[in-house]
Short mmCIF file of C-alpha atoms and ligand atoms in Angstrom, two decimals:
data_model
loop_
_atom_site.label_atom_id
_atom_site.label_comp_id
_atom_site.label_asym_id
_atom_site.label_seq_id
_atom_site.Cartn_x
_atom_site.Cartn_y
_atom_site.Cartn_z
CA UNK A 1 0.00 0.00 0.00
CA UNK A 2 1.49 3.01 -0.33
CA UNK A 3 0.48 5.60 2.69
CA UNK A 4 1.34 9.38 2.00
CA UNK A 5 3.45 10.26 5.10
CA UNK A 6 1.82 11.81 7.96
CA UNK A 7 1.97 15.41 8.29
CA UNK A 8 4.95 16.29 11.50
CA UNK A 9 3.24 18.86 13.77
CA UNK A 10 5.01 21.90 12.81
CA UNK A 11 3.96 20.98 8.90
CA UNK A 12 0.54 20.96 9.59
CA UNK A 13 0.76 24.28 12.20
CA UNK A 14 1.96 25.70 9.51
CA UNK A 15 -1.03 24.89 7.07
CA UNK A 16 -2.94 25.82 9.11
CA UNK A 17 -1.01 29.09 9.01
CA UNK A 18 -1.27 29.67 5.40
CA UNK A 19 -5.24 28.64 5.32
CA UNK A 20 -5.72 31.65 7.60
CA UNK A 21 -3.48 33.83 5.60
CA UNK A 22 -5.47 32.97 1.98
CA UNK A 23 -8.83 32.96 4.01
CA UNK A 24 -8.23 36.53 5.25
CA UNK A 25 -6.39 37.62 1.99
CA UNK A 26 -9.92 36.97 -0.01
CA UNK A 27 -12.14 37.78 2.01
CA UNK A 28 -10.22 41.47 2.07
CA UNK A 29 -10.14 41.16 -1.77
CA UNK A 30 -6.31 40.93 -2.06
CA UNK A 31 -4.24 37.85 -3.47
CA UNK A 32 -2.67 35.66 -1.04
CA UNK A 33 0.57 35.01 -2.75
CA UNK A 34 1.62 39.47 -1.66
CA UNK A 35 1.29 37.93 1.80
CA UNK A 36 4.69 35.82 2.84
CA UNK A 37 4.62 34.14 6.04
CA UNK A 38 7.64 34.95 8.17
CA UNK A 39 8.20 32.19 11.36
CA UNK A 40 9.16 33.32 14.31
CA UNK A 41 11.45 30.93 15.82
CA UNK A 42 12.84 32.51 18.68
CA UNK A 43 13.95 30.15 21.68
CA UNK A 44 12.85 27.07 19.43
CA UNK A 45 15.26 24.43 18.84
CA UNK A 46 16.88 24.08 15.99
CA UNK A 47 15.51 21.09 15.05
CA UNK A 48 12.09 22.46 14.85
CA UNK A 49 13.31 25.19 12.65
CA UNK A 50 14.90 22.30 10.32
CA UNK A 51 11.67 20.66 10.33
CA UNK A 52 9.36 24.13 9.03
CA UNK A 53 12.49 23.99 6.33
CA UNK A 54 11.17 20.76 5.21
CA UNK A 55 7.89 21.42 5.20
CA UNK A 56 8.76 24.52 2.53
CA UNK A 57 9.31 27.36 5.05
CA UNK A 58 11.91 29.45 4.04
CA UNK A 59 12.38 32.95 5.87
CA UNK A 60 12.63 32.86 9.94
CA UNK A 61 12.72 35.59 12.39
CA UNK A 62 14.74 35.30 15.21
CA UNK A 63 14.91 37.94 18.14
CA UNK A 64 18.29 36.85 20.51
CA UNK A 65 21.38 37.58 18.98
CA UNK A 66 23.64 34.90 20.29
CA UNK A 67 20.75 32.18 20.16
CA UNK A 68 20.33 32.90 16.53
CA UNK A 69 23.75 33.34 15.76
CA UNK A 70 23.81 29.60 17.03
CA UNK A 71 21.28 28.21 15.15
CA UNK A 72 22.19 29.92 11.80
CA UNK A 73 25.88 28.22 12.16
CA UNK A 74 23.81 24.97 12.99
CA UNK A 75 21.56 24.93 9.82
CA UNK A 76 23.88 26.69 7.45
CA UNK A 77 23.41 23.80 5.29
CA UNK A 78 20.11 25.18 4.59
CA UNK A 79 18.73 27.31 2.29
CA UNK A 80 17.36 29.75 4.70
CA UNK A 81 16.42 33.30 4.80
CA UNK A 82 17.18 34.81 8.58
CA UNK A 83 15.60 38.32 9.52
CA UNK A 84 16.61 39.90 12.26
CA UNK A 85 13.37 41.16 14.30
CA UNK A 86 14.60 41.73 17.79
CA UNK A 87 15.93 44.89 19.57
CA UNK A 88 19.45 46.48 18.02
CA UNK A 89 22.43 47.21 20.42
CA UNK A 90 24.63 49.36 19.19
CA UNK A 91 27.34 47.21 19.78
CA UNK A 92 25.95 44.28 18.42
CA UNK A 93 25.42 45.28 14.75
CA UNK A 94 27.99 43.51 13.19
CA UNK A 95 27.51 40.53 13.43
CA UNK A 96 23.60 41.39 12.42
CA UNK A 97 25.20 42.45 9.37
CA UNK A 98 26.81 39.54 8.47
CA UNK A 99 24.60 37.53 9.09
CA UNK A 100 21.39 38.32 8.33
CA UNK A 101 18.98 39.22 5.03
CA UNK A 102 16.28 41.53 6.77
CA UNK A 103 16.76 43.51 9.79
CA UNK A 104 12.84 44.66 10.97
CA UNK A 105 13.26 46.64 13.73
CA UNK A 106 15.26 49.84 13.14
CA UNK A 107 14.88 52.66 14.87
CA UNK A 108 17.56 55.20 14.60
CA UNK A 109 20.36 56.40 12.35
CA UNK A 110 23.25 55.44 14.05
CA UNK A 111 22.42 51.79 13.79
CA UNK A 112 21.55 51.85 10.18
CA UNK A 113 25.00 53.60 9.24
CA UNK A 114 26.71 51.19 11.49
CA UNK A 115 24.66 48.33 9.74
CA UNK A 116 25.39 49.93 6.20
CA UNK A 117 29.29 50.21 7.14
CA UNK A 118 29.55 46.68 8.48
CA UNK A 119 27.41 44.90 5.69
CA UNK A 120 29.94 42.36 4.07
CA UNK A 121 30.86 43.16 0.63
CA UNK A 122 30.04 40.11 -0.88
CA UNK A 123 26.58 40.29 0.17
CA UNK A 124 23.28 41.25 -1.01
CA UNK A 125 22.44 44.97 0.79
CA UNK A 126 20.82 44.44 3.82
CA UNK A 127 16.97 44.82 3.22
CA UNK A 128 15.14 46.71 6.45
CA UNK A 129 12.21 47.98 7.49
CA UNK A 130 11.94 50.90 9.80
CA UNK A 131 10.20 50.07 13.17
CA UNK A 132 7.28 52.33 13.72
CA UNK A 133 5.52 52.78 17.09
CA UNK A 134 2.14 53.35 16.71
CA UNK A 135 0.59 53.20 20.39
CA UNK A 136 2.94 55.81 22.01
CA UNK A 137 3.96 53.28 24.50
CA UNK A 138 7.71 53.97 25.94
CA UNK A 139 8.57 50.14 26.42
CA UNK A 140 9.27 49.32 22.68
CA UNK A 141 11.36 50.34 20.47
CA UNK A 142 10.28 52.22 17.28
CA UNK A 143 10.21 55.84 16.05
CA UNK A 144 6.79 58.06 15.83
CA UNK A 145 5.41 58.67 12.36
CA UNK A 146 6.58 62.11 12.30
CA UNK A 147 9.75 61.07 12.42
CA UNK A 148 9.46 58.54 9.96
CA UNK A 149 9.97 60.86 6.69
CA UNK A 150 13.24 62.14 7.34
CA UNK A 151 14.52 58.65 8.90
CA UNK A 152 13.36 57.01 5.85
CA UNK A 153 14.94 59.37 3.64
CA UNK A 154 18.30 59.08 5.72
CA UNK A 155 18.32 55.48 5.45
CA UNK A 156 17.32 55.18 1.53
CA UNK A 157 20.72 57.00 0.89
CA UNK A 158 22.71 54.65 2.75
CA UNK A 159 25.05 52.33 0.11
CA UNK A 160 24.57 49.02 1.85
CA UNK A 161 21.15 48.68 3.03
CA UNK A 162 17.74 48.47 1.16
CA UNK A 163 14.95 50.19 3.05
CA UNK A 164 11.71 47.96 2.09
CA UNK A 165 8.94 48.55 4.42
CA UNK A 166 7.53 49.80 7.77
CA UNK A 167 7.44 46.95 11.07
CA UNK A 168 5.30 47.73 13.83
CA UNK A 169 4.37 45.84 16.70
CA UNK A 170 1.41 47.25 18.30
CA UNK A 171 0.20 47.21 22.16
CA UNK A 172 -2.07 43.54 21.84
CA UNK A 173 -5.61 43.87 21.40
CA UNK A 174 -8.60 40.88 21.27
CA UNK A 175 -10.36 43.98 19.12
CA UNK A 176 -10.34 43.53 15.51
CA UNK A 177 -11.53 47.01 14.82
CA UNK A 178 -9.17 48.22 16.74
CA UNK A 179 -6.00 46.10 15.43
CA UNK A 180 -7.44 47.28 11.85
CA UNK A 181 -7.03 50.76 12.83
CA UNK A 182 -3.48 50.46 13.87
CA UNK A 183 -2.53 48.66 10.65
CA UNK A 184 -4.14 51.39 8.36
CA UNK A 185 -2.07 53.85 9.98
CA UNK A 186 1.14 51.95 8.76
CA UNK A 187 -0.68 51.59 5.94
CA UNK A 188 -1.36 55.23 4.92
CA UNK A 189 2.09 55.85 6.58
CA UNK A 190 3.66 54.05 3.61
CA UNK A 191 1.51 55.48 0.86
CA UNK A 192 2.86 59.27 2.15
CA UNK A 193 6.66 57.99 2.11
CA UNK A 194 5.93 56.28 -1.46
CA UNK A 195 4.55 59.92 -2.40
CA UNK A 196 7.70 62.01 -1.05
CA UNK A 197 9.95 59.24 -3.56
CA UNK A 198 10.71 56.23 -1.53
CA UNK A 199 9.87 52.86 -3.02
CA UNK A 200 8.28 50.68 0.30
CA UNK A 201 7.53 47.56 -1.37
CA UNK A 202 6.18 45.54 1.77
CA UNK A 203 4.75 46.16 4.92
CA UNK A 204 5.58 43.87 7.89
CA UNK A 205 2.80 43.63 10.23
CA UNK A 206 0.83 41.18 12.65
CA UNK A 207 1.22 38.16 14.35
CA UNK A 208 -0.47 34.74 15.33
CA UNK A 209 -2.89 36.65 17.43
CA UNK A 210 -3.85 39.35 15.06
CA UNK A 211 -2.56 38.40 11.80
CA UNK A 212 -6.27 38.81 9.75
CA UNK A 213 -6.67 42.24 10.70
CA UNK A 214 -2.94 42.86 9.55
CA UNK A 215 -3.72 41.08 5.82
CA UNK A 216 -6.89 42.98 5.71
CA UNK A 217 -4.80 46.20 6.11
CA UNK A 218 -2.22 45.54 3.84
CA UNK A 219 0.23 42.91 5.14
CA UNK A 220 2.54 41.94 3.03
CA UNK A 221 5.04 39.84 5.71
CA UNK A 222 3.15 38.49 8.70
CA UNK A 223 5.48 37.51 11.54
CA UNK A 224 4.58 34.13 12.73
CA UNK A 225 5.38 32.72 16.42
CA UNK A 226 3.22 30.53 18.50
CA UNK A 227 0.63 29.37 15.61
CA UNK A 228 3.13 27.74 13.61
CA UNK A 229 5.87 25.89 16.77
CA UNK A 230 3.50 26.59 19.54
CA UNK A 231 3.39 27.93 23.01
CA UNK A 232 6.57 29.59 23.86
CA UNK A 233 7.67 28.73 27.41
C1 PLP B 301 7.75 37.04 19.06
C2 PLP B 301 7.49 38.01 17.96
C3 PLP B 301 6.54 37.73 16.94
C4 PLP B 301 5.69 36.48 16.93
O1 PLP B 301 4.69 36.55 17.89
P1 PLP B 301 3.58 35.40 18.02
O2 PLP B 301 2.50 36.07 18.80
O3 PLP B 301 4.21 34.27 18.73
O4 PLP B 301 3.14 35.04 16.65
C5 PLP B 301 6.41 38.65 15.93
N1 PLP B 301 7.13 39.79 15.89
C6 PLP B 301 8.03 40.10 16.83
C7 PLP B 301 8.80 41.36 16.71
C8 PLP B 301 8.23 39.24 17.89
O5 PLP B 301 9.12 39.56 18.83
#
């Protein structure tokens, strides 16, 4: 007889993922293939990570320096996107530079210039996306749309880096009207940058708990944690 192989748990997490993603991509009118699921795989194991990678997953966002920098020497076998979506440290940017395709969270000047400076030469520039915080709220990271223009524009010049999109990562909320609002704002936020000259092509925004909303609004990277490798401890 031959038996198709059972689905492993993470393959059929992330599925499920994707069903959710198309689902909420037509029912908002837009096509789900602009909407590329990024999995979060902070403080997973490797192992898990290599099993997404067989499933077809491709791009994962780690958030720990050293624990990434561990599993990316680990699985450099693989064919793997890595983006960068934790917090910078200034002295830490080098080694996000050389080892990473997408940095999401940036948030000042001085870290993009050091990330431009560092970026091997051999590499591909550095695609980022300029963290944006929406909610006012003085625990994250992120700059405040009014500051976004001249940011942007700063960062656009810079040789080694590729400014692609806006990140935000707003205060949680069970309210879909309310996560809908926030995403519109990054939203609109990239239409005005497009229309002073930039060229945003993406827009990274929501997670497992509010990804629909973030589709709906214009998603074009969703950043995937606990519905694709589960609770994290
Ligand atoms: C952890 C994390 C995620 C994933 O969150 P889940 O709720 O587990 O999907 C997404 N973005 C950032 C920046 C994160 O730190």
């Amino acid at each position: 007889m031959n038996h198709k192989p059972r689905m492993n748990p993470i393959e059929s997490k992330l599925a499920q993922v994707q069903a959710r993603i198309d689902a909420a991509a037509r029912a908002c009118g837009r096509d789900p293939a602009e909407v590329h699921l990024l999995a979060v795989s902070k403080t997973r194991p490797a192992a898990d990570i290599a099993a997404a990678h067989a499933a077809g997953q491709h791009a994962f966002g780690e958030n720990y320096l050293q624990e990434a920098l561990t599993k990316i020497e680990a699985l450099r076998h693989l064919d793997i996107a890595w983006h960068y979506i934790g917090r910078i440290q200034s002295n830490k940017t080098r080694p996000i530079a050389e080892h990473f395709a997408w940095v999401h969270g940036l948030a000042s000047l001085k870290h993009a210039q050091r990330l431009s400076e560092q970026r091997p030469a051999g590499l591909a520039p550095l695609n980022v996306c300029l963290q944006i915080n929406l909610s006012g709220e003085t625990s994250k990271e992120g700059i405040s749309e009014a500051d976004a223009p001249a940011l942007a524009q700063a960062v656009a010049g810079l040789p080694a880096l590729r400014l692609r999109s806006l990140m935000t990562l707003p205060a949680p909320s069970d309210d879909p009207v309310a996560q809908r609002a926030v995403f519109a704002r990054l939203a609109a936020l990239k239409t005005a940058l497009n229309a002073q000259g930039l060229a945003l092509d993406t827009l990274s925004m929501g997670m497992s708990g509010d990804l629909e909303a973030a589709v709906c609004a214009g998603a074009t990277v969703v950043r995937i944690g606990t519905a694709v490798f589960g609770a994290r401890n």
